[in-house]
Coordinates of C-alpha atoms in Angstrom, one line a residue:
M1 CA -28.0 -3.7 3.8
K2 CA -25.0 -5.9 4.7
I3 CA -22.1 -5.3 2.2
T4 CA -21.5 -8.5 0.3
P5 CA -18.8 -9.7 -2.1
T6 CA -19.3 -9.4 -5.8
S7 CA -16.8 -11.7 -7.3
L8 CA -14.0 -14.3 -7.0
A9 CA -11.5 -11.6 -7.8
D10 CA -9.1 -10.7 -4.9
F11 CA -11.4 -8.0 -3.7
V12 CA -13.9 -9.8 -1.4
P13 CA -15.0 -7.1 1.1
V14 CA -16.9 -9.1 3.7
L15 CA -18.0 -12.6 4.6
L16 CA -20.6 -13.6 2.1
I17 CA -19.6 -15.7 -0.8
V18 CA -23.0 -17.2 -0.4
L19 CA -24.4 -20.6 -1.3
T20 CA -27.6 -22.6 -1.3
L21 CA -29.0 -26.0 -1.2
P22 CA -32.2 -28.0 -0.5
L23 CA -31.3 -29.4 2.9
T24 CA -32.5 -32.4 4.9
L25 CA -30.0 -33.0 7.7
A26 CA -31.1 -36.6 8.1
G27 CA -29.4 -37.5 4.9
C28 CA -28.2 -34.2 3.5
D29 CA -29.2 -35.4 0.1
L30 CA -25.9 -37.3 -0.1
Q31 CA -25.4 -39.8 -2.9
Q32 CA -22.6 -41.1 -5.2
R33 CA -21.2 -38.6 -7.7
N34 CA -18.7 -39.1 -10.5
P35 CA -16.0 -36.5 -9.8
E36 CA -15.9 -35.7 -13.5
D37 CA -19.6 -35.0 -13.6
K38 CA -20.5 -31.3 -14.1
G39 CA -24.1 -32.0 -14.6
A40 CA -27.4 -30.5 -13.7
D41 CA -27.4 -31.3 -9.9
R42 CA -24.4 -29.0 -9.3
A43 CA -25.7 -26.3 -11.6
S44 CA -29.0 -26.3 -9.7
G45 CA -27.3 -26.0 -6.3
T46 CA -28.1 -29.5 -5.1
V47 CA -25.4 -30.9 -2.9
V48 CA -24.3 -34.5 -3.5
A49 CA -21.4 -36.4 -2.0
T50 CA -20.2 -39.9 -1.3
A51 CA -22.0 -41.1 1.8
N52 CA -19.6 -43.9 2.5
A53 CA -16.9 -44.0 -0.2
S54 CA -15.1 -47.3 -0.8
G55 CA -17.0 -49.1 1.9
N56 CA -15.7 -46.6 4.5
N57 CA -16.3 -48.0 8.0
Q58 CA -14.8 -45.2 10.0
S59 CA -16.0 -44.7 13.5
S60 CA -17.8 -41.6 14.5
S61 CA -14.8 -40.1 16.3
D62 CA -12.5 -40.9 13.4
S63 CA -14.9 -39.3 10.9
A64 CA -15.3 -36.2 13.1
E65 CA -11.5 -35.9 13.5
N66 CA -10.9 -36.3 9.8
F67 CA -13.7 -33.8 9.0
D68 CA -12.2 -31.3 11.5
A69 CA -8.7 -31.7 10.2
L70 CA -9.8 -31.4 6.5
S71 CA -11.9 -28.3 7.4
T72 CA -8.9 -26.6 9.1
Q73 CA -6.7 -27.5 6.1
M74 CA -9.2 -26.1 3.6
M75 CA -9.6 -22.8 5.5
T76 CA -5.9 -22.3 5.7
E77 CA -5.5 -22.8 2.0
L78 CA -8.6 -20.7 1.4
W79 CA -7.0 -17.7 3.0
R80 CA -3.9 -18.0 0.9
L81 CA -6.1 -18.1 -2.2
F82 CA -8.3 -15.2 -1.1
P83 CA -6.1 -12.9 1.1
S84 CA -8.4 -9.9 0.7
W85 CA -11.3 -11.9 2.0
A86 CA -9.1 -13.1 4.8
I87 CA -8.3 -9.5 5.8
S88 CA -12.0 -8.7 6.0
E89 CA -12.5 -11.7 8.3
G90 CA -9.8 -10.4 10.6
Y91 CA -7.2 -13.0 9.5
Y92 CA -4.1 -11.0 9.0
A93 CA -1.5 -13.8 8.5
V94 CA -1.8 -13.3 4.8
A95 CA -2.4 -9.6 4.7
D96 CA 0.9 -8.9 2.9
Q97 CA -0.3 -11.0 -0.1
L98 CA -2.3 -9.8 -3.1
Q99 CA -3.5 -12.4 -5.6
V100 CA -3.3 -11.3 -9.3
P101 CA -6.7 -12.2 -10.9
D102 CA -5.4 -13.8 -14.1
D103 CA -6.1 -17.1 -15.8
T104 CA -3.4 -18.9 -13.7
Y105 CA -5.1 -17.7 -10.5
R106 CA -8.6 -18.8 -11.6
E107 CA -7.2 -22.2 -12.5
K108 CA -5.8 -22.5 -9.0
V109 CA -9.3 -21.7 -7.6
L110 CA -10.8 -24.4 -9.8
Q111 CA -8.2 -27.0 -8.7
F112 CA -8.9 -26.0 -5.1
S113 CA -12.6 -26.4 -5.5
R114 CA -12.4 -29.8 -7.2
R115 CA -9.8 -31.2 -5.0
Y116 CA -11.5 -30.4 -1.7
R117 CA -14.9 -31.4 -3.1
D118 CA -13.5 -34.9 -3.8
R119 CA -11.9 -35.1 -0.4
F120 CA -15.0 -34.0 1.5
S121 CA -17.1 -36.3 -0.5
A122 CA -15.1 -39.3 0.7
I123 CA -16.0 -38.7 4.4
N124 CA -18.4 -41.1 6.1
T125 CA -21.2 -38.6 6.6
E126 CA -23.3 -41.0 8.5
A127 CA -20.7 -41.0 11.3
L128 CA -20.9 -37.2 11.7
D129 CA -23.1 -35.4 14.1
S130 CA -25.7 -33.0 12.8
N131 CA -23.5 -29.9 13.2
D132 CA -20.7 -31.3 11.3
R133 CA -23.1 -32.6 8.6
S134 CA -24.6 -29.2 8.2
D135 CA -21.1 -27.7 8.0
L136 CA -20.3 -30.2 5.3
V137 CA -23.4 -29.2 3.3
L138 CA -22.2 -25.5 3.5
I139 CA -18.7 -26.5 2.4
L140 CA -19.8 -28.5 -0.6
N141 CA -22.1 -25.8 -1.8
F142 CA -19.4 -23.2 -1.4
L143 CA -16.9 -25.3 -3.5
N144 CA -19.6 -26.0 -6.1
R145 CA -20.3 -22.3 -6.3
L146 CA -16.7 -21.4 -6.8
E147 CA -16.5 -23.6 -9.9
W148 CA -19.9 -22.3 -11.2
Q149 CA -18.8 -18.7 -10.8
I150 CA -15.7 -19.2 -12.9
T151 CA -16.9 -21.7 -15.5
E152 CA -20.5 -20.6 -16.0
F153 CA -21.4 -17.2 -14.6
Q154 CA -18.0 -15.8 -15.7
S155 CA -18.6 -12.3 -14.3
H156 CA -14.8 -11.8 -14.3
L157 CA -15.2 -11.3 -18.1
W158 CA -17.9 -8.6 -18.0
N159 CA -18.0 -6.9 -14.6
P160 CA -15.1 -4.5 -14.2
A161 CA -16.3 -3.4 -10.8
E162 CA -15.0 -6.7 -9.4
Y163 CA -11.5 -5.3 -9.7
N164 CA -10.8 -2.9 -6.9
V165 CA -7.9 -3.3 -4.4
S166 CA -8.8 -0.5 -2.0
H167 CA -10.9 -2.0 0.8
P168 CA -8.3 -4.5 2.2
F169 CA -5.7 -1.7 2.1
A170 CA -8.0 0.6 4.0
L171 CA -8.5 -2.1 6.6
I172 CA -4.8 -2.6 7.0
L173 CA -4.2 1.1 7.4
N174 CA -7.1 1.8 9.8
T175 CA -7.5 -1.3 11.9
E176 CA -5.2 -1.4 14.8
Y177 CA -4.6 -5.2 14.8
A178 CA -0.8 -4.6 15.0
P179 CA 1.6 -1.7 15.6
L180 CA 1.5 1.0 12.9
D181 CA 5.0 0.2 11.6
T182 CA 4.1 -3.5 11.2
R183 CA 0.9 -2.6 9.3
L184 CA 2.7 -0.1 7.0
R185 CA 5.3 -2.8 6.1
T186 CA 2.4 -5.1 5.3
F187 CA 0.8 -2.4 3.3
S188 CA 4.0 -1.8 1.4
E189 CA 4.6 -5.4 0.6
R190 CA 1.0 -5.7 -0.7
L191 CA 1.5 -2.6 -2.8
K192 CA 4.1 -4.5 -5.0
K193 CA 1.5 -6.4 -6.9
V194 CA -1.1 -3.7 -7.5
P195 CA 0.2 -2.8 -11.0
A196 CA 0.1 -6.5 -12.0
Y197 CA -3.4 -6.8 -10.5
Y198 CA -4.8 -4.1 -12.7
R199 CA -2.9 -5.3 -15.8
A200 CA -4.6 -8.7 -15.3
A201 CA -7.9 -7.0 -14.9
E202 CA -7.5 -5.2 -18.3
Q203 CA -6.3 -8.4 -20.0
T204 CA -9.2 -10.4 -18.5
L205 CA -12.1 -8.1 -19.3
Q206 CA -13.9 -8.7 -22.6
K207 CA -17.2 -6.9 -23.3
P208 CA -18.4 -5.2 -20.1
A209 CA -22.0 -4.4 -19.0
S210 CA -22.7 -0.7 -18.9
P211 CA -23.9 -0.3 -15.3
Q212 CA -21.0 -2.3 -14.0
L213 CA -18.6 -0.3 -16.1
M214 CA -19.8 3.0 -14.7
L215 CA -19.6 1.7 -11.2
A216 CA -16.1 0.5 -11.7
I217 CA -15.0 3.9 -12.9
E218 CA -16.7 5.6 -9.9
Q219 CA -15.4 3.3 -7.2
N220 CA -11.9 3.1 -8.5
E221 CA -11.8 6.9 -8.6
G222 CA -12.9 6.7 -5.0
A223 CA -10.1 4.2 -4.3
M224 CA -7.5 6.8 -4.9
S225 CA -8.3 8.3 -1.5
V226 CA -6.9 5.2 0.2
F227 CA -3.5 5.7 -1.5
G228 CA -3.3 9.5 -1.0
E229 CA -3.0 11.8 2.0
A230 CA -4.2 9.2 4.5
A231 CA -1.4 6.8 3.7
E232 CA 1.2 9.6 3.5
E233 CA 0.1 10.9 7.0
K234 CA 0.4 7.4 8.5
L235 CA 3.8 7.0 7.0
A236 CA 4.9 10.4 8.4
Q237 CA 3.8 9.2 11.9
S238 CA 5.7 5.9 11.7
G239 CA 9.1 4.8 12.8
L240 CA 10.0 3.3 9.5
S241 CA 13.5 4.0 8.3
E242 CA 14.1 6.5 5.6
G243 CA 14.9 3.7 3.2
E244 CA 11.6 1.9 4.0
K245 CA 9.8 5.2 3.6
K246 CA 11.4 5.8 0.2
V247 CA 10.3 2.3 -1.0
F248 CA 6.8 2.8 0.4
R249 CA 6.4 6.1 -1.5
Q250 CA 7.6 4.5 -4.7
R251 CA 5.2 1.6 -4.4
L252 CA 2.4 4.0 -3.4
A253 CA 3.0 6.1 -6.6
A254 CA 3.1 3.0 -8.7
A255 CA -0.2 1.8 -7.2
R256 CA -1.9 5.2 -7.9
K257 CA -0.6 5.1 -11.5
A258 CA -2.0 1.6 -12.0
I259 CA -5.4 2.7 -10.7
E260 CA -5.3 5.8 -12.9
E261 CA -4.5 3.7 -15.9
Y262 CA -7.3 1.3 -15.2
I263 CA -9.7 4.2 -14.9
T264 CA -8.5 5.5 -18.2
F265 CA -8.8 2.0 -19.8
L266 CA -12.4 1.8 -18.5
Q267 CA -13.2 5.3 -19.7
T268 CA -11.9 4.5 -23.2
R269 CA -13.9 1.3 -23.3
H270 CA -17.0 3.3 -22.2
A271 CA -16.4 5.8 -25.0
E272 CA -16.1 3.1 -27.6
L273 CA -19.1 1.2 -26.5
E274 CA -21.2 4.3 -26.3
I275 CA -20.7 4.7 -30.0
S276 CA -21.3 1.0 -30.9
Q277 CA -23.9 0.3 -28.1
D278 CA -22.3 -3.1 -28.0
Y279 CA -22.3 -3.5 -24.2
R280 CA -22.8 -6.9 -22.7
N281 CA -26.4 -7.2 -21.4
F282 CA -26.5 -6.7 -17.7
R283 CA -29.6 -9.0 -17.5
I284 CA -28.4 -12.5 -16.8
G285 CA -31.6 -14.3 -18.1
G286 CA -33.7 -17.1 -16.6
D287 CA -31.3 -20.0 -16.5
L288 CA -28.4 -18.3 -14.8
Y289 CA -30.8 -16.5 -12.5
E290 CA -32.3 -19.7 -11.2
Q291 CA -28.8 -21.3 -10.8
K292 CA -27.6 -18.2 -8.9
F293 CA -30.8 -18.1 -6.8
K294 CA -30.4 -21.7 -5.7
Y295 CA -26.8 -21.2 -4.7
E296 CA -27.4 -17.9 -2.8
I297 CA -30.9 -18.0 -1.3
Q298 CA -31.7 -21.5 -0.2
I299 CA -35.4 -21.6 0.7
G300 CA -36.6 -24.7 -1.1
M301 CA -38.3 -22.9 -3.9
T302 CA -37.3 -21.4 -7.3
G303 CA -36.8 -17.7 -8.0
K304 CA -40.0 -17.8 -10.1
Q305 CA -42.0 -19.3 -7.2
L306 CA -40.7 -16.6 -4.8
Y307 CA -41.6 -14.0 -7.3
E308 CA -45.2 -15.3 -7.6
R309 CA -45.5 -15.4 -3.8
A310 CA -44.3 -11.8 -3.5
L311 CA -46.9 -10.7 -6.1
A312 CA -49.7 -12.2 -3.9
D313 CA -48.3 -10.7 -0.7
K314 CA -48.0 -7.2 -2.3
E315 CA -51.8 -7.2 -2.8
K316 CA -52.3 -8.2 0.9
L317 CA -50.0 -5.5 2.1
H318 CA -51.8 -2.9 0.0
D319 CA -55.0 -3.9 1.8
K320 CA -53.4 -3.4 5.2
M321 CA -52.0 0.0 4.2
A322 CA -55.4 1.1 2.8
E323 CA -57.0 0.3 6.2
L324 CA -54.4 2.4 8.1
A325 CA -54.6 5.2 5.5
S326 CA -58.4 5.4 6.0
E327 CA -57.9 5.5 9.8
L328 CA -55.4 8.4 9.5
W329 CA -57.1 10.3 6.8
P330 CA -59.4 12.5 9.0
K331 CA -56.4 13.4 11.2
Y332 CA -54.3 14.7 8.3
F333 CA -56.9 15.7 5.8
P334 CA -59.8 17.0 8.0
G335 CA -63.0 17.7 6.0
Q336 CA -61.4 16.5 2.8
K337 CA -62.9 13.5 0.9
P338 CA -60.4 10.7 0.2
P339 CA -59.8 9.7 -3.4
K340 CA -61.5 6.5 -4.6
D341 CA -58.2 5.1 -5.8
R342 CA -56.7 3.3 -2.8
L343 CA -53.1 3.6 -4.0
Q344 CA -53.6 7.4 -4.4
K345 CA -55.1 7.6 -0.9
I346 CA -52.2 5.7 0.7
A347 CA -49.7 7.8 -1.2
M348 CA -51.3 11.1 0.0
V349 CA -51.1 10.0 3.7
L350 CA -47.5 8.8 3.3
D351 CA -46.5 12.0 1.6
K352 CA -48.0 14.0 4.5
L353 CA -46.0 11.9 7.0
S354 CA -42.9 12.2 5.0
E355 CA -42.7 15.9 5.6
H356 CA -41.2 15.2 9.0
H357 CA -37.5 14.5 8.4
A358 CA -34.0 15.6 9.2
T359 CA -32.0 18.1 7.1
K360 CA -29.2 17.0 4.9
E361 CA -26.8 18.5 7.3
T362 CA -28.2 16.6 10.4
F363 CA -29.1 13.3 8.8
K364 CA -26.0 11.4 9.9
A365 CA -26.3 12.9 13.4
E366 CA -29.9 11.8 13.7
V367 CA -28.9 8.3 12.7
E368 CA -26.3 8.2 15.5
K369 CA -28.8 9.7 18.0
Q370 CA -31.3 6.9 17.6
I371 CA -28.9 4.0 18.3
P372 CA -28.9 4.3 22.2
E373 CA -32.7 4.6 22.1
L374 CA -32.9 1.2 20.3
V375 CA -30.5 -0.3 22.8
A376 CA -32.6 0.9 25.7
F377 CA -35.8 -0.6 24.2
V378 CA -34.3 -4.0 23.5
K379 CA -33.1 -4.1 27.1
E380 CA -36.4 -2.9 28.5
K381 CA -38.3 -5.6 26.7
D382 CA -35.6 -8.2 27.2
L383 CA -35.7 -9.2 23.5
L384 CA -32.1 -10.5 23.5
T385 CA -28.8 -9.9 25.1
L386 CA -26.6 -7.1 23.7
D387 CA -22.9 -7.0 23.9
E388 CA -22.2 -3.3 24.4
N389 CA -18.4 -3.8 24.3
K390 CA -18.5 -4.3 20.5
P391 CA -17.9 -0.9 18.9
L392 CA -20.4 0.5 16.4
V393 CA -19.1 3.5 14.6
V394 CA -21.4 5.6 12.4
R395 CA -19.3 7.1 9.6
T396 CA -19.7 8.6 6.2
T397 CA -19.5 5.9 3.5
P398 CA -15.9 5.8 2.1
P399 CA -15.6 7.1 -1.5
Y400 CA -14.5 3.6 -2.8
M401 CA -17.8 2.1 -1.5
R402 CA -20.3 4.6 -2.7
G403 CA -22.8 4.3 -5.5
F404 CA -24.7 1.2 -4.1
S405 CA -26.9 2.1 -1.1
V406 CA -27.8 4.9 1.3
A407 CA -26.8 2.9 4.4
S408 CA -24.8 -0.3 5.0
I409 CA -22.9 -2.2 7.7
N410 CA -19.2 -3.3 7.5
A411 CA -18.6 -5.8 10.3
P412 CA -15.4 -7.4 11.4
G413 CA -14.8 -11.1 10.9
P414 CA -14.6 -13.9 13.5
Y415 CA -10.8 -13.7 13.6
D416 CA -10.8 -10.0 14.9
K417 CA -14.1 -9.9 16.8
G418 CA -13.1 -6.8 18.8
A419 CA -12.6 -4.5 15.8
N420 CA -15.1 -1.8 14.9
T421 CA -18.3 -2.4 13.1
Y422 CA -18.9 0.5 10.7
Y423 CA -22.4 1.9 10.0
N424 CA -21.9 3.6 6.6
V425 CA -24.2 6.5 5.8
M426 CA -24.2 8.2 2.4
P427 CA -23.0 11.8 2.5
I428 CA -26.4 13.3 1.8
E429 CA -25.1 16.8 2.7
E430 CA -23.1 16.7 -0.6
F431 CA -26.2 16.1 -2.7
S432 CA -28.1 18.8 -4.5
D433 CA -31.1 20.2 -2.6
E434 CA -33.5 18.5 -4.9
R435 CA -31.9 15.0 -4.6
A436 CA -31.3 15.4 -0.9
D437 CA -35.0 16.5 -0.3
S438 CA -36.2 13.4 -2.1
L439 CA -34.0 11.1 -0.1
L440 CA -34.8 12.8 3.2
R441 CA -38.5 12.5 2.5
E442 CA -38.0 8.8 1.9
Y443 CA -35.9 8.3 5.1
N444 CA -38.2 10.5 7.2
Q445 CA -38.4 10.4 11.0
Y446 CA -40.5 7.2 10.8
L447 CA -38.4 5.3 8.2
M448 CA -35.2 6.4 9.8
Q449 CA -36.1 4.4 12.9
I450 CA -36.9 1.3 10.8
L451 CA -33.6 1.8 8.9
N452 CA -31.7 1.9 12.2
I453 CA -33.4 -1.2 13.5
H454 CA -32.5 -3.0 10.2
E455 CA -28.9 -1.9 10.0
A456 CA -28.0 -1.7 13.7
I457 CA -30.0 -2.7 16.7
P458 CA -31.1 -5.5 16.8
G459 CA -30.5 -6.0 13.0
H460 CA -27.3 -6.5 11.1
Y461 CA -24.9 -5.2 13.8
T462 CA -26.4 -7.3 16.5
Q463 CA -26.7 -10.5 14.4
L464 CA -23.1 -10.2 13.1
V465 CA -21.8 -9.8 16.7
Y466 CA -23.6 -13.1 17.5
A467 CA -22.2 -14.7 14.3
N468 CA -18.7 -14.0 15.4
Q469 CA -19.3 -15.9 18.6
S470 CA -20.5 -19.0 16.9
P471 CA -18.1 -21.9 17.6
S472 CA -18.4 -23.0 14.0
L473 CA -16.2 -20.9 11.7
I474 CA -17.7 -22.6 8.7
K475 CA -21.2 -21.3 9.6
S476 CA -19.9 -17.8 10.3
I477 CA -17.7 -17.5 7.2
L478 CA -19.5 -19.5 4.6
G479 CA -22.7 -17.7 5.5
N480 CA -26.0 -17.3 3.8
G481 CA -27.2 -13.9 2.6
A482 CA -30.9 -14.7 3.0
M483 CA -30.4 -15.4 6.7
V484 CA -28.4 -12.2 7.3
E485 CA -30.8 -9.9 5.4
G486 CA -33.8 -11.9 6.6
W487 CA -32.9 -11.4 10.2
A488 CA -32.6 -7.6 9.7
V489 CA -36.1 -7.5 8.1
Y490 CA -37.6 -9.8 10.8
T491 CA -36.4 -7.5 13.6
E492 CA -38.3 -4.6 12.2
Q493 CA -41.6 -6.4 12.6
M494 CA -40.5 -7.9 15.9
M495 CA -39.6 -4.5 17.4
L496 CA -42.9 -3.0 16.5
E497 CA -44.8 -6.0 17.7
A498 CA -43.0 -5.6 21.1
G499 CA -44.4 -2.0 21.3
Y500 CA -41.6 0.1 19.8
G501 CA -43.2 3.4 18.8
D502 CA -46.2 2.7 21.1
F503 CA -48.2 1.1 18.3
S504 CA -48.4 4.4 16.4
P505 CA -50.5 3.9 13.3
E506 CA -48.2 6.4 11.5
L507 CA -45.2 4.3 12.3
W508 CA -47.0 1.1 11.3
L509 CA -48.1 2.6 8.0
M510 CA -44.5 3.6 7.3
Y511 CA -43.3 0.2 8.4
Y512 CA -45.7 -1.4 5.9
K513 CA -44.3 0.8 3.2
W514 CA -40.8 -0.4 4.2
R515 CA -41.9 -4.0 4.1
L516 CA -43.6 -3.4 0.7
R517 CA -40.1 -2.3 -0.4
V518 CA -38.8 -5.8 0.6
L519 CA -41.5 -7.4 -1.6
I520 CA -40.8 -5.0 -4.5
N521 CA -37.1 -5.8 -4.3
T522 CA -38.0 -9.4 -5.1
L523 CA -40.4 -8.4 -7.9
L524 CA -37.9 -5.8 -9.3
D525 CA -35.0 -8.2 -9.3
Y526 CA -36.8 -11.0 -11.1
E527 CA -38.6 -8.7 -13.6
I528 CA -35.4 -6.9 -14.6
Q529 CA -33.1 -9.9 -14.8
V530 CA -35.5 -12.5 -16.2
K531 CA -38.5 -10.6 -17.7
G532 CA -36.4 -7.7 -19.1
I533 CA -38.5 -4.8 -17.9
D534 CA -37.2 -1.3 -18.7
E535 CA -36.6 1.6 -16.4
R536 CA -40.0 3.1 -16.9
R537 CA -41.8 -0.1 -15.8
A538 CA -39.4 -0.4 -12.9
L539 CA -40.0 3.1 -11.7
D540 CA -43.8 2.6 -11.9
L541 CA -43.4 -0.5 -9.7
M542 CA -41.4 1.4 -7.1
V543 CA -43.0 4.8 -7.1
R544 CA -46.7 4.3 -7.9
Q545 CA -47.1 0.8 -6.4
G546 CA -44.4 1.0 -3.7
F547 CA -44.8 4.7 -2.8
Q548 CA -41.1 5.3 -2.9
Q549 CA -39.6 8.7 -3.5
Q550 CA -38.0 9.3 -7.0
A551 CA -34.4 9.5 -5.7
E552 CA -34.8 6.2 -3.8
A553 CA -36.4 4.5 -6.8
M554 CA -33.6 5.7 -9.2
G555 CA -31.0 4.5 -6.7
K556 CA -32.7 1.1 -6.5
W557 CA -33.0 0.8 -10.3
R558 CA -29.3 1.3 -10.5
R559 CA -28.6 -1.2 -7.8
A560 CA -30.9 -3.8 -9.5
T561 CA -28.9 -3.4 -12.7
L562 CA -25.6 -3.9 -10.8
S563 CA -26.6 -7.1 -8.8
Q564 CA -28.6 -10.2 -9.3
V565 CA -30.6 -12.2 -6.8
Q566 CA -29.3 -10.4 -3.7
L567 CA -32.4 -8.2 -3.6
T568 CA -34.6 -11.2 -3.1
S569 CA -32.7 -12.3 0.1
Y570 CA -34.6 -9.8 2.3
Y571 CA -38.0 -11.3 1.6
A572 CA -36.9 -14.9 1.4
G573 CA -35.0 -14.9 4.7
Y574 CA -37.7 -12.9 6.5
A575 CA -40.5 -15.2 5.5
D576 CA -38.4 -18.3 6.6
I577 CA -37.5 -16.8 10.0
L578 CA -41.1 -15.8 10.7
A579 CA -42.3 -19.2 9.8
L580 CA -39.7 -20.8 12.0
R581 CA -40.7 -18.7 15.0
E582 CA -44.4 -19.6 14.6
E583 CA -43.4 -23.3 14.2
M584 CA -41.4 -23.1 17.5
K585 CA -44.3 -21.3 19.2
A586 CA -46.7 -24.1 18.2
K587 CA -44.3 -26.9 19.4
L588 CA -43.4 -25.2 22.7
G589 CA -46.7 -23.7 23.6
D590 CA -46.5 -21.9 27.0
D591 CA -42.8 -22.7 27.2
F592 CA -41.9 -20.6 24.2
D593 CA -39.7 -17.6 25.1
L594 CA -39.0 -14.9 22.5
K595 CA -35.5 -14.0 23.9
T596 CA -34.5 -17.7 24.1
F597 CA -35.7 -18.2 20.5
H598 CA -33.7 -15.2 19.3
E599 CA -30.5 -16.1 21.0
K600 CA -30.7 -19.8 20.0
F601 CA -31.4 -18.8 16.4
L602 CA -28.4 -16.4 16.3
S603 CA -26.1 -18.9 17.9
Y604 CA -25.6 -20.8 14.7
G605 CA -23.7 -18.1 12.9
N606 CA -24.7 -17.1 9.4
A607 CA -26.1 -20.5 8.6
P608 CA -29.1 -20.8 6.2
V609 CA -32.5 -20.8 7.9
P610 CA -33.3 -24.4 6.9
V611 CA -30.0 -25.5 8.5
I612 CA -30.9 -23.6 11.7
R613 CA -34.4 -25.0 11.7
E614 CA -33.1 -28.6 11.6
L615 CA -30.6 -28.0 14.4
M616 CA -33.2 -26.2 16.6
L617 CA -35.7 -29.0 16.1
E618 CA -33.1 -31.6 16.8
E619 CA -32.4 -29.9 20.1
L620 CA -36.1 -30.1 21.0
T621 CA -36.1 -33.9 20.6
A622 CA -32.8 -34.3 22.4
P623 CA -32.9 -31.8 25.3
D624 CA -30.3 -33.5 27.4
Q625 CA -27.7 -33.6 24.6
S626 CA -25.5 -30.8 23.4
N627 CA -26.1 -30.2 19.8
R628 CA -24.2 -26.9 19.6
P629 CA -21.4 -26.7 17.1
T630 CA -18.0 -27.5 18.6
S631 CA -15.0 -25.2 18.6
R632 CA -12.9 -27.7 16.7
N633 CA -13.1 -25.8 13.3

């Protein structure tokens, strides 16, 4: 899992305020729009803009220069508006700023979105090359989504977990982008607005949803660690004057007090709502779900259509798993007759394989141990070029980021490419024996390998290193979650197809279980958010039909109540990437090279797969022309 932002509040932890659109680069679905129109095309995620406003007869070079200048101007203003997001991208020029998420701030965001949408819509798109046009599509969708988030989705009113200042402060403290004294002065300046930040959060929140309320309490309690001993120790090591240190400590104490008061506020609201049971429903319903799906997934189909496709694929995957379970049955159950129920047979073989796992004390070390093995395999098979100079640090998930997943990647942004990428691993050693055993059986010696392929090599870590090298900042920053998650899922199958694990039927059966999880993520997300299924039905889907351990299923139930649509990104992106690979194979025939495909695909940053497809196909038809994004942005 790649950590993704949850809101338009000042806490935006990584790169992905994601967007979506039906894309045809030839025309980019560009047509005249009334700037005052807030109609169905924007809500549905369709991008529209003025193709040639006011009879615009700009030359190609003039249009490109205007587009580049406007893009640069927008990005500069974007970082002033979202300084926490900027820090996560490695842009530290605004690191001393903290926006207070009140009505005034949200109005600024709306004005920003509407102003730049109008200005970009006035560009002569026909004079742009395909790379600039595709950047324009991403920009317009991003701006439309900003407005939709505030005016229609309105999670700032019901999701208290959006309000958490800790992650950018932790980056300032722990990322050596500048001398310690400089970073501490930045940290101190930023601290000034923490009390106002949390006052605005309390004043903004109306009726919260229960899962989000509980997560907000848990993560803000974890946030206290950023403003405790770690900050005090850094201060003691610094060369700040005694006066500066005094001010720092005063501001640090005020920040801790503000967080404590916010936690108390949330706990009080929780106690009140527990009595009345008048929580906001965490299920967003069909209309909002489809709108969010179109903005964030971008695959040319609705959420309902993807759900129906996943249902059909689940049955096909059960067939494959049943065949492998039959093959392995005599080896693991000699002389024992298999049950007639195929799901039960699959489950019994998987349970037997799951007995081979790390201990809760060695889990993190075993994760670390496998990374070099994956690197060696990718090199041996020449699957793509790896940059071994980009640090990957396996660490225990920080307290302020826990409660969402067992493992995740925190990657640096394109402005600070050399910073560490962190592979976060949940502290299983702190769990009870029962809970730890369930998770360890889930992430057994087979699935741990698939997990590391997904999160690290050649999955998220590798893809995000490539994304930071993309000459188009737009494609790297305004990225698409389905592409990011889809790549990680695609690499699991690609590695096994290349011979990783020596085509072991045990590993393939476990891989199918993992891929089944991808399908069930899609089913689970849609059924919870749209169909309104309860926890019992969800657990049946995951445990009986998906063969997941109870602890994993309970964790996924919680995650599915905390997010919407994101769980579909794995299947959606994977299917699109696999289809693109097969399409390129068919077009190139004997000239198709897997490594070339991978590196070309990754060269376009975090762009949606349909965008990448159009750009790759255009290169096939114009082999002597450079269609790569320029470095102008």
